Amino acid sequence: METEQLQITSATPDSALLDLPWRLPLADWPTDVLAALPRGISRHVVRFVRLDGRVLAIKEISESVAFREYGLLRQLRKLEIPGVVPLGVVTGRRDDDGEPLEAALVTEHLAFSLPYRAVFSQALRPATATRLIDALAVLLVRLHLVGFYWGDVSLSNTLFRRDAHQFAAYLVDAETGDLHRTLSQGQREYDLDLARTNIIGELMDLAAGELLDDEVDEVGIGDALIARYSELWEALTGVESFASDERWRVAARIERLNDLGFDVGELSITTDIDGTTVRIQPQVVDAGHHSRRLFRLTGLDVQDNQARRLLNDLDSYQAATERQEEDPQLVAHDWLQNVFHPTVRAVPRDLRRKLEPAQLFHEILDHRWFISEQAGHDVPMPETTRSYVEHVLRHRPDEKAILGLAPGEEDPDDVAEPGDPEDDHFHLST
């Protein structure tokens, strides 16, 4: 067969894809085109390659499944669900003997992310494991809200990135998924039960390989997913009743959902026949409340918890400069020029790649709080940044800078900030 039969189906075609060795089975691709990145467990052969300054993930899979997953990933992206970016499907592959090879699904590698095995191999503590499960619970709720039935919820099908003091979870594998208008309770419960079973099994596998802290309770972590999911689902979709003279509770419910990081697009409000009781239930909720607000003010596109932290610093800047009555966008512009950008640029260029700019800024703020408490006075940001670079960032390997801890480093997540609740899972306290 001729090479011209090779076909690349993509919404954003890249001719550089033609330069990859598609005549070889993916398992035999030469090391000079591969990127040395940690890989999770997959039922298919997966390889990472560097191409035109990007890192791509390529998975060998049957043609029908490849096109189906490509379509699902594109739909989820339109619905603003955190997941890998689908780039295309390569078909018509044949080896040098003319024998057919499987199709390939091409996605863009998610920068600053790691599979769960790489995360847990850093001997993270039980509290960190709980944060990862919290992130997966949020992702699962978001998927179910848009009607996506995953069908194979697991840590293996998820990537994790730091999001300020928490983590953010991203869907990687949609092969077994299906998108519906809405999901039944049975579909949600099946996804949830499968998630619990898979997670317990994955953690037990890590424990058998001595990659898990002895204090981690595998079954307890699996049960925690159920509890976190149920708690968040009720907060986002539950019906609330109150007396007709307590209408302030409508605004309170919206504010509570905003605190969780969700915007309310539509709210159903009904009253009893005699008008004595009011019932409210969110009909449309969209994640990303804080990230959208920060984007409107500054143009920075970051994770939601990172956005919450940056907005807090922006509010502090506004108060410190006594500009509460000014246009928020003008203040935000000055904060970007005078605080955010100078802080990030003060980090040596070769070290900036270890963390996303928003996460870098967040950790510098944490470091400022820590050294200011030691010094007994506020330490200026330039001095804080120099201290952070020399005593923290410079000594952190890339992978641990993304998700773990450097040797001997204290976890900033275990240092409570002023006003932080002791247990801030979803911030569900009323």
CSV table of C-alpha atoms in Angstrom, one decimal:
chain,number,residue,atom,x,y,z
A,1,MET,CA,0.0,0.0,0.0
A,2,GLU,CA,1.1,3.6,-0.6
A,3,THR,CA,1.7,6.1,2.1
A,4,GLU,CA,-0.8,8.4,0.6
A,5,GLN,CA,-3.5,6.2,2.1
A,6,LEU,CA,-2.6,7.5,5.6
A,7,GLN,CA,-5.4,9.8,6.7
A,8,ILE,CA,-5.4,12.4,9.6
A,9,THR,CA,-8.8,13.6,10.7
A,10,SER,CA,-8.6,16.7,12.8
A,11,ALA,CA,-10.4,20.0,13.4
A,12,THR,CA,-7.0,21.7,13.6
A,13,PRO,CA,-4.8,19.9,11.0
A,14,ASP,CA,-1.0,19.9,11.7
A,15,SER,CA,1.1,18.8,8.7
A,16,ALA,CA,4.0,18.0,11.2
A,17,LEU,CA,2.0,14.9,12.2
A,18,LEU,CA,3.0,13.4,8.9
A,19,ASP,CA,6.6,13.3,10.0
A,20,LEU,CA,5.9,10.8,12.7
A,21,PRO,CA,6.8,7.1,12.1
A,22,TRP,CA,3.2,5.9,11.5
A,23,ARG,CA,4.6,2.7,9.6
A,24,LEU,CA,5.8,1.3,13.0
A,25,PRO,CA,3.6,-0.1,15.7
A,26,LEU,CA,3.5,2.5,18.5
A,27,ALA,CA,5.4,0.2,20.9
A,28,ASP,CA,8.4,0.2,18.4
A,29,TRP,CA,8.7,4.0,18.0
A,30,PRO,CA,12.3,5.1,18.3
A,31,THR,CA,13.3,7.0,21.5
A,32,ASP,CA,14.4,10.1,19.5
A,33,VAL,CA,10.8,11.0,18.9
A,34,LEU,CA,9.5,10.1,22.3
A,35,ALA,CA,9.2,12.4,25.4
A,36,ALA,CA,10.2,10.9,28.7
A,37,LEU,CA,7.1,11.5,30.7
A,38,PRO,CA,5.5,9.3,33.4
A,39,ARG,CA,2.7,7.2,32.0
A,40,GLY,CA,-0.3,5.8,33.8
A,41,ILE,CA,-1.7,2.3,33.3
A,42,SER,CA,-3.6,1.8,30.1
A,43,ARG,CA,-5.2,-1.1,28.3
A,44,HIS,CA,-3.7,0.3,25.1
A,45,VAL,CA,-0.2,1.3,24.0
A,46,VAL,CA,0.3,5.0,24.8
A,47,ARG,CA,3.4,7.1,23.9
A,48,PHE,CA,4.3,10.7,24.3
A,49,VAL,CA,6.0,12.6,21.5
A,50,ARG,CA,7.5,16.1,21.1
A,51,LEU,CA,6.3,17.8,18.0
A,52,ASP,CA,6.7,21.5,17.1
A,53,GLY,CA,7.2,22.6,20.7
A,54,ARG,CA,4.2,20.6,22.0
A,55,VAL,CA,4.0,17.2,23.7
A,56,LEU,CA,1.3,14.9,22.2
A,57,ALA,CA,-0.1,11.7,23.7
A,58,ILE,CA,-0.8,9.0,21.1
A,59,LYS,CA,-2.9,5.9,21.8
A,60,GLU,CA,-3.3,2.9,19.5
A,61,ILE,CA,-6.9,1.8,19.3
A,62,SER,CA,-9.4,0.5,16.9
A,63,GLU,CA,-10.7,3.0,14.3
A,64,SER,CA,-14.3,3.0,15.4
A,65,VAL,CA,-13.4,3.5,19.1
A,66,ALA,CA,-10.8,6.2,18.2
A,67,PHE,CA,-13.4,8.3,16.3
A,68,ARG,CA,-16.0,7.8,19.0
A,69,GLU,CA,-13.6,8.9,21.8
A,70,TYR,CA,-12.4,11.8,19.7
A,71,GLY,CA,-16.0,13.0,19.3
A,72,LEU,CA,-16.8,12.6,23.0
A,73,LEU,CA,-13.7,14.5,24.0
A,74,ARG,CA,-14.6,17.3,21.6
A,75,GLN,CA,-18.1,17.5,23.1
A,76,LEU,CA,-16.8,17.5,26.6
A,77,ARG,CA,-14.4,20.3,25.7
A,78,LYS,CA,-17.3,22.4,24.4
A,79,LEU,CA,-19.1,21.8,27.7
A,80,GLU,CA,-16.0,23.1,29.5
A,81,ILE,CA,-15.3,19.8,31.2
A,82,PRO,CA,-11.6,19.5,32.4
A,83,GLY,CA,-10.0,16.9,30.1
A,84,VAL,CA,-7.3,16.3,27.6
A,85,VAL,CA,-7.5,18.2,24.3
A,86,PRO,CA,-8.3,16.0,21.3
A,87,LEU,CA,-6.3,16.7,18.2
A,88,GLY,CA,-7.2,14.1,15.7
A,89,VAL,CA,-7.4,10.5,14.6
A,90,VAL,CA,-4.8,8.8,12.3
A,91,THR,CA,-6.1,5.9,10.1
A,92,GLY,CA,-4.9,3.9,7.1
A,93,ARG,CA,-1.7,2.9,8.9
A,94,ARG,CA,0.3,0.0,7.4
A,95,ASP,CA,3.7,-1.4,8.2
A,96,ASP,CA,6.5,-1.8,5.7
A,97,ASP,CA,5.1,-5.2,4.7
A,98,GLY,CA,1.7,-3.7,4.0
A,99,GLU,CA,0.0,-5.2,7.0
A,100,PRO,CA,-2.6,-2.9,8.6
A,101,LEU,CA,-1.9,-1.2,11.9
A,102,GLU,CA,-4.5,0.1,14.4
A,103,ALA,CA,-5.7,3.6,14.3
A,104,ALA,CA,-4.2,6.2,16.6
A,105,LEU,CA,-6.0,8.8,18.8
A,106,VAL,CA,-3.9,12.0,19.2
A,107,THR,CA,-4.4,14.3,22.2
A,108,GLU,CA,-2.4,17.2,23.6
A,109,HIS,CA,-0.5,16.3,26.7
A,110,LEU,CA,-1.8,18.2,29.8
A,111,ALA,CA,1.2,20.3,31.0
A,112,PHE,CA,2.1,20.2,34.7
A,113,SER,CA,0.1,17.0,35.3
A,114,LEU,CA,0.9,13.5,36.4
A,115,PRO,CA,-0.9,10.2,36.6
A,116,TYR,CA,-1.8,8.9,40.0
A,117,ARG,CA,1.0,6.3,40.2
A,118,ALA,CA,3.6,9.1,39.8
A,119,VAL,CA,1.8,11.1,42.4
A,120,PHE,CA,1.7,8.4,45.0
A,121,SER,CA,5.2,7.2,44.2
A,122,GLN,CA,6.4,10.4,46.0
A,123,ALA,CA,5.1,8.9,49.3
A,124,LEU,CA,2.4,11.5,49.7
A,125,ARG,CA,0.6,11.5,53.0
A,126,PRO,CA,-3.0,10.5,53.7
A,127,ALA,CA,-4.2,14.1,53.8
A,128,THR,CA,-2.8,14.6,50.2
A,129,ALA,CA,-4.5,11.4,49.1
A,130,THR,CA,-7.8,12.8,50.4
A,131,ARG,CA,-7.3,16.0,48.4
A,132,LEU,CA,-6.8,13.9,45.2
A,133,ILE,CA,-10.1,12.1,45.9
A,134,ASP,CA,-11.8,15.4,46.5
A,135,ALA,CA,-10.6,16.5,43.1
A,136,LEU,CA,-11.9,13.3,41.5
A,137,ALA,CA,-15.3,13.8,43.2
A,138,VAL,CA,-15.6,17.3,41.8
A,139,LEU,CA,-14.7,16.1,38.3
A,140,LEU,CA,-17.3,13.2,38.6
A,141,VAL,CA,-20.0,15.6,39.7
A,142,ARG,CA,-19.3,18.0,36.9
A,143,LEU,CA,-19.4,15.2,34.4
A,144,HIS,CA,-22.7,13.9,35.8
A,145,LEU,CA,-24.2,17.4,35.7
A,146,VAL,CA,-23.7,17.6,32.0
A,147,GLY,CA,-25.1,14.1,31.4
A,148,PHE,CA,-21.8,12.2,30.9
A,149,TYR,CA,-21.8,8.6,32.0
A,150,TRP,CA,-18.1,7.7,32.4
A,151,GLY,CA,-18.4,3.9,32.7
A,152,ASP,CA,-14.9,3.4,33.9
A,153,VAL,CA,-14.2,5.9,36.7
A,154,SER,CA,-10.7,5.3,38.1
A,155,LEU,CA,-7.5,7.0,39.1
A,156,SER,CA,-5.9,5.5,36.0
A,157,ASN,CA,-8.2,7.5,33.7
A,158,THR,CA,-7.5,10.8,35.5
A,159,LEU,CA,-4.6,13.3,35.6
A,160,PHE,CA,-4.0,15.6,38.5
A,161,ARG,CA,-2.6,19.2,38.6
A,162,ARG,CA,-2.0,21.4,41.6
A,163,ASP,CA,-4.7,24.0,42.1
A,164,ALA,CA,-3.5,26.3,45.0
A,165,HIS,CA,-4.0,24.3,48.2
A,166,GLN,CA,-6.1,21.7,46.4
A,167,PHE,CA,-5.8,19.6,43.3
A,168,ALA,CA,-7.7,19.6,40.0
A,169,ALA,CA,-8.6,16.4,38.2
A,170,TYR,CA,-8.8,16.0,34.4
A,171,LEU,CA,-10.5,13.2,32.4
A,172,VAL,CA,-8.1,11.4,30.2
A,173,ASP,CA,-9.9,8.3,28.9
A,174,ALA,CA,-13.5,8.6,27.5
A,175,GLU,CA,-13.5,5.3,25.7
A,176,THR,CA,-16.2,3.8,27.8
A,177,GLY,CA,-18.2,7.0,28.3
A,178,ASP,CA,-21.5,8.1,26.8
A,179,LEU,CA,-23.2,11.5,26.8
A,180,HIS,CA,-26.9,11.8,27.6
A,181,ARG,CA,-29.4,14.6,28.1
A,182,THR,CA,-29.5,13.7,31.8
A,183,LEU,CA,-28.4,10.8,33.9
A,184,SER,CA,-30.7,8.6,36.0
A,185,GLN,CA,-29.9,8.1,39.6
A,186,GLY,CA,-29.0,4.5,38.7
A,187,GLN,CA,-26.4,5.5,36.2
A,188,ARG,CA,-24.8,7.9,38.6
A,189,GLU,CA,-24.8,5.3,41.4
A,190,TYR,CA,-23.2,2.7,39.1
A,191,ASP,CA,-20.5,5.2,38.1
A,192,LEU,CA,-19.9,6.0,41.8
A,193,ASP,CA,-19.8,2.4,42.9
A,194,LEU,CA,-17.4,1.5,40.1
A,195,ALA,CA,-15.2,4.4,41.1
A,196,ARG,CA,-15.0,3.2,44.7
A,197,THR,CA,-14.2,-0.4,43.6
A,198,ASN,CA,-11.5,0.7,41.1
A,199,ILE,CA,-9.9,3.2,43.5
A,200,ILE,CA,-9.7,0.7,46.3
A,201,GLY,CA,-8.1,-1.8,43.9
A,202,GLU,CA,-5.6,0.7,42.6
A,203,LEU,CA,-4.6,1.8,46.0
A,204,MET,CA,-4.2,-1.8,47.2
A,205,ASP,CA,-2.0,-2.4,44.1
A,206,LEU,CA,0.2,0.6,45.2
A,207,ALA,CA,0.4,-0.7,48.7
A,208,ALA,CA,1.5,-4.1,47.5
A,209,GLY,CA,4.3,-2.3,45.6
A,210,GLU,CA,5.2,-0.4,48.7
A,211,LEU,CA,4.4,2.9,46.9
A,212,LEU,CA,1.7,3.9,49.5
A,213,ASP,CA,2.2,5.4,52.9
A,214,ASP,CA,1.3,2.8,55.6
A,215,GLU,CA,-1.2,5.3,57.1
A,216,VAL,CA,-3.3,5.4,54.0
A,217,ASP,CA,-6.6,3.4,54.5
A,218,GLU,CA,-7.4,2.2,51.0
A,219,VAL,CA,-11.1,1.3,51.8
A,220,GLY,CA,-11.5,4.6,53.7
A,221,ILE,CA,-10.3,6.6,50.7
A,222,GLY,CA,-12.8,4.7,48.5
A,223,ASP,CA,-15.6,5.5,51.0
A,224,ALA,CA,-14.4,9.1,51.1
A,225,LEU,CA,-15.1,9.5,47.4
A,226,ILE,CA,-18.7,8.4,48.0
A,227,ALA,CA,-19.1,10.9,50.8
A,228,ARG,CA,-17.5,13.8,49.0
A,229,TYR,CA,-19.5,13.2,45.8
A,230,SER,CA,-22.8,12.9,47.7
A,231,GLU,CA,-22.1,16.1,49.7
A,232,LEU,CA,-21.3,18.1,46.7
A,233,TRP,CA,-24.1,16.7,44.6
A,234,GLU,CA,-26.7,17.6,47.3
A,235,ALA,CA,-25.2,21.1,47.6
A,236,LEU,CA,-25.5,21.7,43.9
A,237,THR,CA,-28.9,20.1,43.2
A,238,GLY,CA,-30.7,19.7,46.5
A,239,VAL,CA,-34.1,21.3,47.1
A,240,GLU,CA,-34.2,23.8,50.0
A,241,SER,CA,-37.5,24.9,51.7
A,242,PHE,CA,-38.0,27.9,53.9
A,243,ALA,CA,-40.6,30.3,55.2
A,244,SER,CA,-41.8,33.0,52.8
A,245,ASP,CA,-40.4,35.7,55.0
A,246,GLU,CA,-36.9,34.2,54.7
A,247,ARG,CA,-36.3,35.2,51.1
A,248,TRP,CA,-32.8,36.2,51.9
A,249,ARG,CA,-32.0,32.5,51.8
A,250,VAL,CA,-32.3,32.6,48.0
A,251,ALA,CA,-29.3,35.0,47.8
A,252,ALA,CA,-27.6,32.9,50.5
A,253,ARG,CA,-27.9,29.7,48.5
A,254,ILE,CA,-26.4,31.4,45.4
A,255,GLU,CA,-23.6,32.8,47.5
A,256,ARG,CA,-22.9,29.4,48.9
A,257,LEU,CA,-22.7,27.8,45.5
A,258,ASN,CA,-20.4,30.7,44.4
A,259,ASP,CA,-18.1,29.8,47.4
A,260,LEU,CA,-18.0,26.3,46.1
A,261,GLY,CA,-16.8,27.6,42.7
A,262,PHE,CA,-20.1,27.3,40.8
A,263,ASP,CA,-22.2,29.9,39.1
A,264,VAL,CA,-26.0,29.5,39.1
A,265,GLY,CA,-27.4,29.9,35.6
A,266,GLU,CA,-31.0,29.1,36.5
A,267,LEU,CA,-32.9,28.7,39.8
A,268,SER,CA,-36.3,27.2,40.2
A,269,ILE,CA,-38.4,28.9,42.9
A,270,THR,CA,-41.9,27.6,43.8
A,271,THR,CA,-44.3,28.5,46.6
A,272,ASP,CA,-47.1,26.5,48.3
A,273,ILE,CA,-50.7,27.3,47.5
A,274,ASP,CA,-51.1,29.4,50.6
A,275,GLY,CA,-47.7,31.1,50.0
A,276,THR,CA,-46.2,30.2,53.4
A,277,THR,CA,-43.3,28.0,52.1
A,278,VAL,CA,-40.8,28.7,49.4
A,279,ARG,CA,-38.8,25.9,47.7
A,280,ILE,CA,-35.7,26.6,45.6
A,281,GLN,CA,-33.5,24.2,43.5
A,282,PRO,CA,-30.7,25.1,41.2
A,283,GLN,CA,-31.5,24.1,37.6
A,284,VAL,CA,-28.3,25.1,35.8
A,285,VAL,CA,-24.9,25.3,37.6
A,286,ASP,CA,-21.6,26.0,35.9
A,287,ALA,CA,-18.2,25.4,37.5
A,288,GLY,CA,-15.5,28.0,37.4
A,289,HIS,CA,-17.0,31.0,39.2
A,290,HIS,CA,-13.7,32.4,40.5
A,291,SER,CA,-11.7,31.7,37.3
A,292,ARG,CA,-14.3,33.4,35.2
A,293,ARG,CA,-14.3,36.5,37.5
A,294,LEU,CA,-10.5,36.7,37.4
A,295,PHE,CA,-10.4,36.2,33.7
A,296,ARG,CA,-12.9,39.1,33.2
A,297,LEU,CA,-10.8,41.4,35.4
A,298,THR,CA,-7.3,40.4,34.3
A,299,GLY,CA,-7.3,38.1,31.3
A,300,LEU,CA,-5.5,35.4,33.4
A,301,ASP,CA,-6.9,31.9,32.6
A,302,VAL,CA,-6.2,29.7,35.7
A,303,GLN,CA,-7.6,27.0,37.9
A,304,ASP,CA,-10.5,27.9,40.1
A,305,ASN,CA,-8.8,27.7,43.5
A,306,GLN,CA,-5.8,29.5,42.1
A,307,ALA,CA,-8.2,32.2,40.9
A,308,ARG,CA,-9.7,32.4,44.4
A,309,ARG,CA,-6.2,33.0,45.9
A,310,LEU,CA,-5.3,35.6,43.3
A,311,LEU,CA,-8.6,37.4,43.7
A,312,ASN,CA,-7.9,37.5,47.5
A,313,ASP,CA,-4.5,39.1,46.8
A,314,LEU,CA,-6.1,41.5,44.4
A,315,ASP,CA,-8.7,42.5,47.0
A,316,SER,CA,-5.8,43.1,49.5
A,317,TYR,CA,-4.0,45.2,47.0
A,318,GLN,CA,-7.2,47.3,46.4
A,319,ALA,CA,-7.6,47.8,50.1
A,320,ALA,CA,-3.9,48.6,50.7
A,321,THR,CA,-4.0,51.3,48.0
A,322,GLU,CA,-7.3,52.6,49.3
A,323,ARG,CA,-9.0,52.2,45.9
A,324,GLN,CA,-12.2,50.4,46.9
A,325,GLU,CA,-14.3,53.0,45.0
A,326,GLU,CA,-12.4,52.8,41.8
A,327,ASP,CA,-13.3,50.7,38.7
A,328,PRO,CA,-12.3,47.1,39.6
A,329,GLN,CA,-10.8,46.5,36.1
A,330,LEU,CA,-8.5,49.5,36.5
A,331,VAL,CA,-7.3,48.3,39.9
A,332,ALA,CA,-6.9,44.8,38.5
A,333,HIS,CA,-4.7,46.2,35.6
A,334,ASP,CA,-2.5,47.9,38.1
A,335,TRP,CA,-2.2,44.8,40.3
A,336,LEU,CA,-1.1,42.8,37.2
A,337,GLN,CA,1.5,45.4,36.3
A,338,ASN,CA,2.8,46.1,39.8
A,339,VAL,CA,2.4,42.8,41.6
A,340,PHE,CA,1.7,39.7,39.6
A,341,HIS,CA,3.9,40.1,36.6
A,342,PRO,CA,6.9,41.5,38.4
A,343,THR,CA,6.7,38.6,40.9
A,344,VAL,CA,6.6,35.9,38.3
A,345,ARG,CA,9.3,37.6,36.2
A,346,ALA,CA,11.6,37.8,39.2
A,347,VAL,CA,11.9,34.0,39.2
A,348,PRO,CA,14.8,32.9,37.0
A,349,ARG,CA,13.6,31.8,33.6
A,350,ASP,CA,15.0,28.3,33.9
A,351,LEU,CA,13.0,27.7,37.1
A,352,ARG,CA,9.7,29.1,35.9
A,353,ARG,CA,8.9,25.9,33.9
A,354,LYS,CA,8.6,24.0,37.2
A,355,LEU,CA,5.2,25.5,38.0
A,356,GLU,CA,2.4,27.3,36.2
A,357,PRO,CA,2.6,31.1,36.8
A,358,ALA,CA,-0.6,31.2,38.9
A,359,GLN,CA,0.6,28.3,41.1
A,360,LEU,CA,4.0,29.9,41.4
A,361,PHE,CA,2.4,33.1,42.6
A,362,HIS,CA,0.2,31.2,45.0
A,363,GLU,CA,3.2,29.4,46.6
A,364,ILE,CA,5.2,32.7,46.9
A,365,LEU,CA,2.2,34.1,48.8
A,366,ASP,CA,2.3,31.1,51.1
A,367,HIS,CA,6.1,31.6,51.6
A,368,ARG,CA,5.5,35.2,52.4
A,369,TRP,CA,3.0,34.4,55.1
A,370,PHE,CA,5.5,31.8,56.5
A,371,ILE,CA,8.6,34.0,56.6
A,372,SER,CA,6.6,37.1,57.7
A,373,GLU,CA,5.4,35.2,60.7
A,374,GLN,CA,9.0,34.2,61.5
A,375,ALA,CA,10.2,37.7,61.1
A,376,GLY,CA,7.4,39.3,63.0
A,377,HIS,CA,6.6,41.8,60.2
A,378,ASP,CA,5.4,41.8,56.6
A,379,VAL,CA,8.2,40.9,54.2
A,380,PRO,CA,8.1,42.7,50.8
A,381,MET,CA,7.3,40.6,47.8
A,382,PRO,CA,10.7,41.0,46.1
A,383,GLU,CA,12.5,39.7,49.2
A,384,THR,CA,9.9,36.9,49.5
A,385,THR,CA,10.4,35.9,45.9
A,386,ARG,CA,14.2,35.7,46.3
A,387,SER,CA,13.8,33.6,49.5
A,388,TYR,CA,11.3,31.3,47.9
A,389,VAL,CA,13.5,30.7,44.8
A,390,GLU,CA,16.7,30.0,46.9
A,391,HIS,CA,15.2,28.0,49.7
A,392,VAL,CA,12.2,26.2,48.0
A,393,LEU,CA,11.9,26.3,44.3
A,394,ARG,CA,15.5,25.8,43.3
A,395,HIS,CA,15.7,22.5,45.2
A,396,ARG,CA,12.5,20.9,43.9
A,397,PRO,CA,12.7,18.3,41.1
A,398,ASP,CA,10.3,19.1,38.3
A,399,GLU,CA,7.8,16.3,39.0
A,400,LYS,CA,7.7,17.0,42.7
A,401,ALA,CA,7.3,20.7,42.0
A,402,ILE,CA,4.1,19.9,40.2
A,403,LEU,CA,2.4,17.6,42.7
A,404,GLY,CA,4.7,16.6,45.5
A,405,LEU,CA,7.2,17.7,48.1
A,406,ALA,CA,10.9,18.1,48.0
A,407,PRO,CA,13.0,16.3,50.6
A,408,GLY,CA,12.5,17.9,54.0
A,409,GLU,CA,10.0,20.5,52.7
A,410,GLU,CA,7.0,21.2,54.8
A,411,ASP,CA,3.7,20.9,52.9
A,412,PRO,CA,2.1,24.4,52.7
A,413,ASP,CA,-1.3,22.7,52.6
A,414,ASP,CA,-0.7,21.7,56.3
A,415,VAL,CA,0.0,25.4,57.3
A,416,ALA,CA,-3.4,27.0,58.0
A,417,GLU,CA,-3.8,30.5,56.7
A,418,PRO,CA,-5.6,33.2,58.7
A,419,GLY,CA,-9.3,32.6,58.2
A,420,ASP,CA,-9.0,29.2,56.7
A,421,PRO,CA,-11.4,26.6,58.0
A,422,GLU,CA,-9.8,23.5,59.6
A,423,ASP,CA,-11.4,21.2,57.0
A,424,ASP,CA,-12.2,23.0,53.8
A,425,HIS,CA,-13.6,20.1,51.7
A,426,PHE,CA,-15.9,21.9,49.2
A,427,HIS,CA,-16.4,24.6,51.9
A,428,LEU,CA,-19.9,23.1,52.6
A,429,SER,CA,-20.4,24.6,56.1
A,430,THR,CA,-23.5,26.8,56.3
